[in-house]
CSV table of C-alpha atoms and ligand atoms in Angstrom, one decimal:
chain,number,residue,atom,x,y,z
A,1,MET,CA,232.5,121.8,79.2
A,2,THR,CA,235.0,119.6,77.4
A,3,MET,CA,234.8,119.9,73.6
A,4,LEU,CA,234.1,117.3,71.1
A,5,MET,CA,236.2,114.3,70.2
A,6,LYS,CA,234.4,113.5,67.0
A,7,PRO,CA,232.9,116.0,64.7
A,8,ASN,CA,229.6,114.3,64.4
A,9,THR,CA,228.8,114.2,68.1
A,10,ASN,CA,227.6,116.9,70.3
A,11,ASN,CA,228.0,116.8,74.1
A,12,GLN,CA,225.0,118.9,74.8
A,13,ASN,CA,222.7,116.7,72.8
A,14,ASN,CA,224.3,113.5,74.1
A,15,GLU,CA,223.6,114.8,77.6
A,16,THR,CA,220.0,115.5,76.8
A,17,ARG,CA,219.7,112.2,75.1
A,18,ARG,CA,221.2,110.3,78.0
A,19,LYS,CA,218.9,112.1,80.4
A,20,PHE,CA,215.9,111.3,78.2
A,21,ILE,CA,216.9,107.6,77.9
A,22,LYS,CA,217.5,107.5,81.7
A,23,SER,CA,214.2,109.0,82.6
A,24,THR,CA,212.1,107.0,80.2
A,25,GLY,CA,214.0,103.8,80.4
A,26,ILE,CA,213.8,103.1,76.7
A,27,PHE,CA,216.6,102.7,74.2
A,28,ALA,CA,217.4,104.8,71.2
A,29,ALA,CA,215.7,102.3,68.9
A,30,GLY,CA,212.4,103.1,70.6
A,31,LEU,CA,212.6,106.8,70.1
A,32,ALA,CA,210.8,106.7,66.8
A,33,LEU,CA,207.7,105.5,68.6
A,34,VAL,CA,207.5,108.8,70.5
A,35,PRO,CA,206.1,111.1,67.8
A,36,SER,CA,206.4,114.3,69.8
A,37,PHE,CA,210.1,113.7,70.7
A,38,SER,CA,211.8,116.6,69.1
A,39,MET,CA,215.2,114.9,68.8
A,40,ALA,CA,213.9,111.9,67.0
A,41,SER,CA,215.4,111.5,63.6
A,42,ALA,CA,213.3,113.1,60.8
A,43,LYS,CA,213.6,109.8,58.9
A,44,ASP,CA,210.2,108.6,60.2
A,45,LYS,CA,208.6,111.9,59.2
A,46,GLY,CA,210.8,112.1,56.1
A,47,VAL,CA,210.7,113.8,52.7
A,48,TRP,CA,208.1,111.5,51.2
A,49,SER,CA,205.6,111.6,53.9
A,50,PHE,CA,205.7,115.4,53.7
A,51,LEU,CA,205.3,115.3,49.9
A,52,THR,CA,202.5,112.7,49.9
A,53,GLY,CA,200.5,114.6,52.5
A,54,LYS,CA,200.6,112.2,55.4
A,55,GLN,CA,202.3,114.8,57.5
A,56,ASP,CA,200.5,118.0,58.2
A,57,ASP,CA,202.7,119.6,60.9
A,58,LYS,CA,202.2,123.4,60.9
A,59,LEU,CA,205.2,125.4,59.8
A,60,ALA,CA,207.3,126.7,62.7
A,61,VAL,CA,207.4,130.1,61.1
A,62,LEU,CA,203.5,130.1,61.4
A,63,GLY,CA,203.6,129.1,65.0
A,64,GLY,CA,204.0,125.3,64.6
A,65,LYS,CA,206.6,123.1,66.2
A,66,PRO,CA,210.1,123.3,64.7
A,67,LEU,CA,211.1,120.1,62.9
A,68,ARG,CA,214.4,120.2,64.7
A,69,THR,CA,215.6,121.7,68.0
A,70,LYS,CA,218.8,119.7,68.2
A,71,ALA,CA,222.0,121.9,68.0
A,72,TRP,CA,224.3,121.8,65.0
A,73,GLN,CA,228.0,121.1,65.1
A,74,LYS,CA,229.9,124.1,66.3
A,75,TRP,CA,233.0,125.3,64.4
A,76,PRO,CA,235.9,125.2,64.9
A,77,ILE,CA,236.2,121.8,66.6
A,78,TRP,CA,238.8,121.9,69.3
A,79,ASN,CA,239.5,119.1,71.7
A,80,PRO,CA,241.9,120.1,74.5
A,81,GLU,CA,243.1,116.6,75.2
A,82,THR,CA,244.4,115.9,71.8
A,83,ASP,CA,244.9,119.3,70.2
A,84,GLU,CA,246.2,121.6,72.8
A,85,LYS,CA,249.7,120.3,73.7
A,86,ARG,CA,251.3,121.5,70.6
A,87,VAL,CA,250.0,125.0,71.0
A,88,VAL,CA,250.8,125.2,74.7
A,89,ASP,CA,254.3,124.0,74.1
A,90,THR,CA,254.8,126.6,71.4
A,91,ILE,CA,253.5,129.4,73.6
A,92,ARG,CA,255.7,128.2,76.5
A,93,SER,CA,258.8,128.1,74.2
A,94,GLY,CA,258.7,131.9,73.9
A,95,VAL,CA,259.4,131.5,70.1
A,96,TRP,CA,256.3,133.1,68.7
A,97,SER,CA,257.5,134.8,65.5
A,98,ARG,CA,257.8,132.5,62.5
A,99,ALA,CA,260.4,129.7,62.9
A,100,GLY,CA,260.4,125.9,63.1
A,101,VAL,CA,256.7,125.3,63.8
A,102,ALA,CA,255.8,127.4,60.8
A,103,ASN,CA,258.3,125.4,58.7
A,104,GLU,CA,256.8,122.2,59.9
A,105,PHE,CA,253.2,123.3,59.1
A,106,GLU,CA,254.3,124.4,55.6
A,107,ALA,CA,255.9,121.1,54.9
A,108,ALA,CA,252.8,119.2,56.2
A,109,TRP,CA,250.5,121.3,54.1
A,110,ALA,CA,252.6,120.8,51.0
A,111,LYS,CA,252.6,117.1,51.7
A,112,ALA,CA,248.8,117.0,52.1
A,113,LEU,CA,248.4,118.7,48.7
A,114,ASP,CA,251.2,116.7,47.0
A,115,VAL,CA,252.9,120.0,45.9
A,116,LYS,CA,256.6,120.9,46.1
A,117,ARG,CA,256.2,124.0,48.2
A,118,SER,CA,253.8,125.9,50.5
A,119,LEU,CA,254.4,129.3,52.1
A,120,THR,CA,252.3,130.2,55.0
A,121,VAL,CA,251.3,133.9,55.2
A,122,ALA,CA,249.1,136.1,57.4
A,123,ASN,CA,245.8,135.3,55.6
A,124,GLY,CA,244.2,134.2,52.3
A,125,THR,CA,243.8,137.8,51.1
A,126,ASN,CA,247.5,138.4,51.4
A,127,ALA,CA,248.3,135.1,49.9
A,128,LEU,CA,246.4,136.3,46.8
A,129,ILE,CA,248.0,139.8,46.9
A,130,VAL,CA,251.5,138.4,47.2
A,131,ALA,CA,251.1,135.7,44.5
A,132,LEU,CA,249.7,138.2,42.0
A,133,HIS,CA,252.5,140.6,42.8
A,134,GLN,CA,255.2,138.0,42.3
A,135,MET,CA,253.5,137.0,39.0
A,136,ASN,CA,254.4,140.5,38.0
A,137,ILE,CA,250.8,141.5,37.6
A,138,GLY,CA,250.2,145.2,38.0
A,139,ALA,CA,249.4,148.5,36.2
A,140,GLY,CA,247.8,148.0,32.8
A,141,ASP,CA,247.1,144.3,33.3
A,142,GLU,CA,243.8,142.5,33.3
A,143,VAL,CA,242.9,139.5,35.4
A,144,LEU,CA,239.9,137.3,34.7
A,145,VAL,CA,237.9,136.6,37.8
A,146,PRO,CA,234.5,135.1,38.5
A,147,PRO,CA,231.8,137.4,39.9
A,148,TYR,CA,230.6,134.7,42.3
A,149,THR,CA,233.3,134.9,45.0
A,150,PHE,CA,234.4,136.5,48.2
A,151,ILE,CA,235.4,140.2,47.9
A,152,ALA,CA,239.1,139.4,48.6
A,153,THR,CA,239.6,137.7,45.3
A,154,VAL,CA,238.9,140.9,43.4
A,155,SER,CA,240.5,143.3,45.9
A,156,ALA,CA,243.7,141.4,45.5
A,157,VAL,CA,243.7,142.3,41.8
A,158,LEU,CA,243.0,146.0,42.4
A,159,LEU,CA,245.5,146.3,45.2
A,160,ASN,CA,248.2,145.3,42.7
A,161,GLY,CA,247.0,148.0,40.3
A,162,ALA,CA,245.5,145.6,37.8
A,163,ILE,CA,241.9,145.5,36.5
A,164,PRO,CA,239.6,142.6,37.3
A,165,VAL,CA,237.5,141.5,34.4
A,166,PHE,CA,234.5,139.4,35.2
A,167,VAL,CA,233.7,136.1,33.5
A,168,ASP,CA,230.1,135.0,34.4
A,169,VAL,CA,229.4,131.8,36.2
A,170,ASP,CA,227.7,128.6,35.1
A,171,LEU,CA,224.4,128.4,37.0
A,172,GLU,CA,224.6,124.6,37.4
A,173,THR,CA,228.1,124.5,39.0
A,174,PHE,CA,228.3,128.0,40.5
A,175,GLN,CA,231.8,128.2,39.0
A,176,MET,CA,233.5,130.5,36.4
A,177,ASP,CA,232.0,129.3,33.0
A,178,PRO,CA,234.9,128.1,30.7
A,179,ASP,CA,232.6,128.9,27.7
A,180,LYS,CA,232.7,132.6,28.6
A,181,ILE,CA,236.4,133.0,29.2
A,182,GLU,CA,237.8,133.6,25.7
A,183,ALA,CA,235.4,136.4,24.8
A,184,LYS,CA,236.9,138.3,27.7
A,185,ILE,CA,240.6,138.0,26.7
A,186,THR,CA,242.3,141.1,25.4
A,187,PRO,CA,245.9,141.9,24.7
A,188,ARG,CA,246.1,143.2,28.3
A,189,THR,CA,244.9,139.9,29.9
A,190,LYS,CA,247.8,138.4,32.0
A,191,ALA,CA,246.1,135.8,34.1
A,192,ILE,CA,243.0,133.8,34.9
A,193,LEU,CA,242.1,133.7,38.6
A,194,PRO,CA,239.6,130.8,38.9
A,195,VAL,CA,238.0,130.5,42.3
A,196,HIS,CA,236.9,127.0,43.5
A,197,ILE,CA,234.0,128.7,45.1
A,198,LEU,CA,232.1,126.9,47.9
A,199,GLY,CA,234.8,124.3,47.8
A,200,LEU,CA,233.6,122.9,44.5
A,201,PRO,CA,236.4,122.5,41.9
A,202,CYS,CA,236.3,124.6,38.7
A,203,ASP,CA,236.6,122.9,35.3
A,204,MET,CA,240.4,123.0,35.4
A,205,ASP,CA,241.1,121.1,32.2
A,206,ARG,CA,239.3,123.7,30.1
A,207,ILE,CA,240.7,126.6,32.1
A,208,MET,CA,244.3,125.3,31.7
A,209,ALA,CA,243.8,124.7,28.0
A,210,ILE,CA,242.5,128.2,27.4
A,211,ALA,CA,245.4,129.7,29.5
A,212,LYS,CA,247.9,127.7,27.5
A,213,LYS,CA,246.5,128.7,24.2
A,214,HIS,CA,246.6,132.4,25.1
A,215,ASN,CA,249.8,132.3,27.2
A,216,LEU,CA,248.1,133.3,30.4
A,217,LEU,CA,249.1,132.5,34.0
A,218,VAL,CA,246.6,130.7,36.2
A,219,LEU,CA,246.4,131.5,39.9
A,220,GLU,CA,243.8,129.3,41.7
A,221,ASP,CA,241.9,130.8,44.6
A,222,ALA,CA,241.4,127.7,46.7
A,223,CYS,CA,240.6,129.6,49.9
A,224,GLN,CA,237.4,127.5,50.3
A,225,ALA,CA,238.7,124.3,48.7
A,226,HIS,CA,241.0,122.5,51.1
A,227,LEU,CA,241.8,118.9,49.8
A,228,ALA,CA,239.3,119.3,46.9
A,229,GLU,CA,240.4,117.4,43.8
A,230,TYR,CA,240.0,117.7,40.1
A,231,ASP,CA,241.1,114.5,38.2
A,232,HIS,CA,242.8,113.2,41.4
A,233,LYS,CA,244.9,116.4,41.6
A,234,LYS,CA,244.5,118.7,44.6
A,235,VAL,CA,243.0,122.0,43.5
A,236,GLY,CA,245.5,124.9,44.1
A,237,THR,CA,248.3,122.8,42.6
A,238,ILE,CA,247.0,122.6,39.0
A,239,GLY,CA,247.7,126.2,38.0
A,240,HIS,CA,251.0,128.1,38.3
A,241,ALA,CA,250.2,128.7,42.0
A,242,GLY,CA,247.3,128.4,44.4
A,243,CYS,CA,246.1,130.3,47.5
A,244,PHE,CA,244.5,129.0,50.6
A,245,SER,CA,242.8,130.6,53.7
A,246,PHE,CA,243.0,129.2,57.2
A,247,GLN,CA,240.6,131.9,58.6
A,248,ASN,CA,238.4,130.6,61.4
A,249,SER,CA,235.3,129.6,59.2
A,250,LYS,CA,237.4,127.7,56.7
A,251,ASN,CA,237.7,123.9,56.6
A,252,LEU,CA,241.2,124.2,58.1
A,253,PRO,CA,240.9,127.0,60.7
A,254,ILE,CA,243.8,128.6,62.6
A,255,GLY,CA,242.3,131.9,63.4
A,256,GLU,CA,244.0,134.0,60.7
A,257,GLY,CA,246.3,132.4,58.1
A,258,GLY,CA,246.8,131.6,54.5
A,259,ALA,CA,249.2,129.8,52.2
A,260,ILE,CA,250.6,130.1,48.7
A,261,VAL,CA,251.4,126.8,47.1
A,262,SER,CA,253.3,126.0,43.9
A,263,ASN,CA,255.6,123.5,42.2
A,264,ASP,CA,257.7,126.5,41.1
A,265,GLU,CA,260.3,126.7,43.9
A,266,LYS,CA,261.8,129.9,42.6
A,267,PHE,CA,258.4,131.5,42.7
A,268,ILE,CA,257.8,130.5,46.3
A,269,ASP,CA,261.3,131.7,47.2
A,270,LYS,CA,260.4,135.1,45.8
A,271,CYS,CA,257.1,135.1,47.6
A,272,PHE,CA,258.9,134.3,50.8
A,273,SER,CA,261.2,137.2,50.4
A,274,TYR,CA,258.4,139.6,49.6
A,275,THR,CA,256.5,138.5,52.7
A,276,ASN,CA,259.6,138.9,54.9
A,277,TYR,CA,260.9,142.5,54.3
A,278,GLY,CA,262.4,141.4,51.0
A,279,TYR,CA,265.1,139.4,52.8
A,280,PRO,CA,266.6,136.5,50.7
A,281,TYR,CA,264.8,133.2,51.1
A,282,GLY,CA,265.9,131.3,54.2
A,283,THR,CA,267.0,134.3,56.1
A,284,ALA,CA,266.4,133.5,59.7
A,285,VAL,CA,263.8,135.4,61.7
A,286,GLY,CA,265.5,138.0,63.9
A,287,THR,CA,268.2,138.8,61.4
A,288,VAL,CA,268.2,142.6,61.5
A,289,SER,CA,270.4,143.3,58.4
A,290,GLY,CA,270.1,140.2,56.3
A,291,GLY,CA,270.6,142.4,53.2
A,292,SER,CA,267.4,142.9,51.2
A,293,ALA,CA,267.1,141.1,48.0
A,294,MET,CA,264.1,143.1,46.9
A,295,LEU,CA,261.3,145.4,48.0
A,296,GLY,CA,259.2,143.6,50.5
A,297,THR,CA,256.3,143.8,52.9
A,298,LYS,CA,255.7,141.6,55.9
A,299,VAL,CA,252.8,139.2,56.1
A,300,ARG,CA,254.4,136.3,57.9
A,301,THR,CA,252.6,133.8,60.0
A,302,SER,CA,253.2,133.2,63.7
A,303,GLU,CA,254.4,130.0,65.5
A,304,TYR,CA,251.2,129.5,67.6
A,305,ALA,CA,248.9,129.9,64.5
A,306,SER,CA,251.0,127.2,62.8
A,307,ALA,CA,250.8,125.0,65.9
A,308,ILE,CA,247.0,125.2,65.7
A,309,GLY,CA,247.3,124.2,62.0
A,310,LEU,CA,249.4,121.2,62.8
A,311,SER,CA,247.0,120.1,65.5
A,312,LEU,CA,243.9,120.3,63.3
A,313,LEU,CA,245.4,119.2,60.0
A,314,LYS,CA,245.2,115.6,61.2
A,315,TYR,CA,241.4,115.7,61.1
A,316,LEU,CA,241.0,117.4,57.7
A,317,ASP,CA,241.0,114.3,55.5
A,318,ALA,CA,238.4,112.4,57.5
A,319,GLN,CA,236.2,115.5,57.8
A,320,THR,CA,236.5,116.0,54.1
A,321,THR,CA,235.3,112.4,53.5
A,322,THR,CA,232.4,112.9,55.9
A,323,ARG,CA,231.4,116.1,54.1
A,324,ASN,CA,231.5,114.3,50.7
A,325,GLU,CA,229.4,111.4,51.9
A,326,ASN,CA,226.8,113.6,53.6
A,327,ALA,CA,226.7,116.1,50.7
A,328,ALA,CA,226.0,113.3,48.2
A,329,TYR,CA,223.2,111.9,50.4
A,330,LEU,CA,221.7,115.3,51.1
A,331,LYS,CA,221.8,116.2,47.5
A,332,ALA,CA,219.8,113.2,46.6
A,333,GLN,CA,217.3,113.8,49.4
A,334,ILE,CA,216.6,117.5,48.7
A,335,ALA,CA,216.4,117.0,44.9
A,336,LYS,CA,213.1,115.1,45.6
A,337,THR,CA,211.3,118.3,46.4
A,338,PRO,CA,210.2,120.4,43.4
A,339,GLY,CA,212.0,123.7,42.9
A,340,ILE,CA,215.2,122.5,44.6
A,341,VAL,CA,218.2,122.2,42.2
A,342,PRO,CA,221.4,121.1,43.9
A,343,TYR,CA,224.8,122.0,42.5
A,344,LYS,CA,226.4,120.0,39.8
A,345,LEU,CA,230.1,118.8,39.9
A,346,TYR,CA,232.2,118.7,36.7
A,347,ASP,CA,232.7,115.1,35.5
A,348,LYS,CA,236.4,115.1,36.4
A,349,VAL,CA,235.9,116.3,40.0
A,350,THR,CA,237.1,113.4,42.2
A,351,ARG,CA,236.5,115.1,45.6
A,352,ALA,CA,235.0,118.4,46.7
A,353,ALA,CA,235.7,120.3,49.9
A,354,TYR,CA,232.1,121.6,50.5
A,355,HIS,CA,233.1,124.7,52.4
A,356,LEU,CA,229.4,125.4,51.7
A,357,PHE,CA,226.7,123.2,50.3
A,358,PRO,CA,224.8,125.1,47.7
A,359,PHE,CA,221.5,124.6,45.8
A,360,ARG,CA,219.3,126.7,43.7
A,361,PHE,CA,215.9,127.6,45.0
A,362,GLN,CA,213.5,128.0,42.0
A,363,LYS,CA,210.5,129.9,43.2
A,364,GLN,CA,208.5,129.1,40.0
A,365,ASN,CA,208.6,125.4,40.9
A,366,PHE,CA,208.1,126.0,44.6
A,367,LYS,CA,204.5,127.3,44.4
A,368,GLY,CA,205.8,130.9,43.9
A,369,LEU,CA,207.3,131.2,47.4
A,370,SER,CA,209.9,133.9,47.7
A,371,ARG,CA,213.5,132.9,48.6
A,372,ASP,CA,213.3,135.2,51.6
A,373,LYS,CA,210.3,133.5,53.0
A,374,PHE,CA,211.7,130.1,52.3
A,375,LEU,CA,214.9,130.9,54.2
A,376,LYS,CA,213.0,132.3,57.1
A,377,ALA,CA,210.8,129.3,57.3
A,378,LEU,CA,213.8,126.9,57.0
A,379,ARG,CA,215.6,128.7,59.9
A,380,ALA,CA,212.4,128.5,62.0
A,381,GLU,CA,212.4,124.8,61.5
A,382,GLY,CA,215.9,124.7,63.1
A,383,ILE,CA,217.9,124.6,59.9
A,384,PRO,CA,220.5,127.4,59.6
A,385,CYS,CA,220.9,128.6,56.0
A,386,SER,CA,222.0,131.6,54.0
A,387,SER,CA,221.3,133.3,50.6
A,388,GLY,CA,225.0,133.7,50.1
A,389,TYR,CA,226.8,136.4,48.2
A,390,THR,CA,225.7,139.9,47.1
A,391,PRO,CA,227.0,140.9,43.6
A,392,LEU,CA,230.4,142.5,44.0
A,393,LEU,CA,229.6,145.0,41.2
A,394,GLU,CA,226.9,146.4,43.4
A,395,MET,CA,229.5,147.4,46.0
A,396,ASN,CA,231.7,150.4,46.0
A,397,PHE,CA,235.2,149.1,46.2
A,398,ILE,CA,236.0,148.8,42.5
A,399,LYS,CA,234.8,152.4,41.9
A,400,ASP,CA,236.8,153.4,44.9
A,401,ALA,CA,240.0,152.0,43.4
A,402,PHE,CA,239.2,153.6,40.0
A,403,GLU,CA,238.9,157.0,41.8
A,404,SER,CA,242.2,156.5,43.7
A,405,LYS,CA,245.3,158.6,43.1
A,406,ASN,CA,247.3,155.6,42.0
A,407,PHE,CA,244.8,154.4,39.4
A,408,LYS,CA,244.4,157.9,38.0
A,409,ARG,CA,248.2,157.9,37.4
A,410,MET,CA,248.2,154.4,35.9
A,411,TYR,CA,245.2,154.6,33.6
A,412,THR,CA,243.6,157.0,31.3
A,413,LYS,CA,240.2,158.6,32.0
A,414,GLY,CA,238.6,156.4,29.4
A,415,GLU,CA,240.0,153.3,31.0
A,416,LEU,CA,238.5,154.3,34.3
A,417,ASP,CA,235.0,155.1,32.9
A,418,TYR,CA,233.2,153.2,35.6
A,419,ASN,CA,229.8,153.1,33.8
A,420,LYS,CA,231.4,151.6,30.8
A,421,TYR,CA,233.2,149.1,33.0
A,422,LEU,CA,229.9,148.1,34.6
A,423,LYS,CA,228.3,147.6,31.2
A,424,ASN,CA,231.2,145.4,30.0
A,425,ASN,CA,231.2,143.3,33.1
A,426,LYS,CA,227.6,142.4,33.4
A,427,CYS,CA,227.1,138.9,34.8
A,428,PRO,CA,223.4,138.0,34.5
A,429,ASN,CA,223.9,134.4,35.9
A,430,ASN,CA,225.6,135.8,38.9
A,431,ASP,CA,222.7,138.1,39.5
A,432,ILE,CA,220.3,135.2,39.4
A,433,LEU,CA,222.3,133.3,41.9
A,434,CYS,CA,222.8,136.2,44.3
A,435,HIS,CA,219.4,137.8,44.0
A,436,GLU,CA,217.1,134.9,43.4
A,437,GLU,CA,218.3,131.4,43.7
A,438,ALA,CA,221.3,130.5,45.8
A,439,VAL,CA,220.9,128.9,49.2
A,440,TRP,CA,223.8,127.7,51.3
A,441,PHE,CA,224.4,125.4,54.2
A,442,SER,CA,227.7,125.6,56.1
A,443,GLN,CA,230.4,123.0,56.0
A,444,SER,CA,230.1,122.1,59.6
A,445,MET,CA,226.5,121.0,59.1
A,446,LEU,CA,227.8,118.3,56.8
A,447,LEU,CA,229.9,116.8,59.6
A,448,GLY,CA,226.8,115.4,61.3
A,449,SER,CA,225.0,112.1,60.7
A,450,LYS,CA,222.6,111.0,58.0
A,451,SER,CA,219.7,111.7,60.2
A,452,ASP,CA,220.9,115.4,60.4
A,453,MET,CA,220.7,115.4,56.6
A,454,ASP,CA,217.3,113.8,56.8
A,455,ASP,CA,216.2,116.7,59.0
A,456,ILE,CA,217.3,119.2,56.4
A,457,ALA,CA,215.5,117.4,53.6
A,458,ALA,CA,212.3,116.9,55.7
A,459,ALA,CA,212.2,120.6,56.6
A,460,ILE,CA,212.5,121.6,53.0
A,461,ALA,CA,209.7,119.2,52.0
A,462,LYS,CA,207.6,120.5,54.9
A,463,ILE,CA,207.9,124.0,53.7
A,464,TYR,CA,207.0,122.9,50.1
A,465,LYS,CA,203.9,121.2,51.4
A,466,ASN,CA,202.8,124.3,53.3
A,467,ALA,CA,204.0,126.9,50.8
A,468,ASP,CA,200.5,128.0,49.9
A,469,GLU,CA,199.7,128.8,53.5
A,470,LEU,CA,203.0,130.6,53.8
A,471,ASN,CA,202.3,132.6,50.7
A,472,LYS,CA,198.9,133.8,52.1
A,473,MET,CA,200.6,135.3,55.1
A,474,GLY,CA,201.7,138.3,53.0
B,501,PLP,C1,238.2,133.5,52.8
B,501,PLP,C2,238.5,133.8,51.4
B,501,PLP,C3,239.5,134.6,51.0
B,501,PLP,C4,240.3,135.4,52.0
B,501,PLP,O1,240.9,134.7,53.0
B,501,PLP,P1,241.2,135.4,54.4
B,501,PLP,O2,242.1,134.4,55.1
B,501,PLP,O3,239.9,135.7,55.0
B,501,PLP,O4,241.9,136.7,54.1
B,501,PLP,C5,239.8,134.8,49.6
B,501,PLP,N1,239.1,134.1,48.7
B,501,PLP,C6,238.0,133.3,49.0
B,501,PLP,C7,237.2,132.7,47.9
B,501,PLP,C8,237.7,133.1,50.4
B,501,PLP,O5,236.7,132.4,50.7
């Protein structure tokens, strides 16, 4: 089966649709007249009809008909006709280790972000590890991080021998709360590591002002925030450096990949050396004894991964626009149902990336329905969804670092008192998001049509209407 040309179409569905139209001899405009037709837009059985009680469809989770059976957009989107030549040419060239294609991808990514330099590395995790290392962050240092993030943000701090200090999130935005940063600053604090989590920008004006006041570095984790903007500036380019991930689920997927971006060219030169055995910047791949400038590791990218990046980068801007349009529409639609509180963007956000679309599910306003039951019911209606992150402090990896040989040499026993650390790093808002309220839709769902968004909103309204019945089911 050939893959999709446009992100908002789906061959399988088109095929079914064509068959349907052929067999019934009616046009798409007539579909709304066929009430049992499962692929009809939810518009005609929309949010309001569910809320006002005109609709009494039984919930799918209780044996009723799913509101939607149509498939969602698959990810990644790959079209052999337009996307494959670059990759095939690269493979046939036999030059697979980093060289010209990687240089070209780096230049293209730097241009897309309007930043002086971009260095492509093996993945986003190592982008963070390398950037922190080249900011000279290590033993005895503290780095301020949000708790609501992917584990790699925090492991990157620990792997450099520094201590992550958690700054709780703002419930409305899901982002590190600027009001809570200063209370966490100590003489050991070296950097703030804001994460534009879910692809929604942090409050960068406030964060940069606090960093300036306290002479701290800012490293942005923009691994979920490709082309997101704060005050018309791309996130990842506002702090001293920014990190991106091109892992398969991310908005620009190349399998495994990452980038460090910065306007500080010397800094990127140093990062290049560190990721290339410590060889001086610009040393050609294949040079065996280029003479090491410094201690280095190797987390280079490959030519074919970069070729995939060049093939897919051309779609990113239009896809980002589609995600923004659909997110704004979906946000307005789902907010009509009680107990559904969509994310808030900071005033200066000019564009988000929507790696995920989040909202808060408030049980107390949703007839007391548990989030678990809500998610199950939503999935049964044909709407994929997730409860998102588990609190990082409930995992074992920080304790594991504290108990390591290296940490025991770098810190005193008191500094590694894990129970004390847990007490000082409590994040009640994060616990609420993780354990009670957060619900996510994936970025690829936002590449669909308005009627796809209507399906989501109608399914939520349908569950609200039938919540009492669902509650009775134990
Ligand atoms: C994906 C991600 C990373 C790590 O990127 P990889 O390419 O998977 O190593 C780091 N931080 C955040 C917020 C991420 O979402």
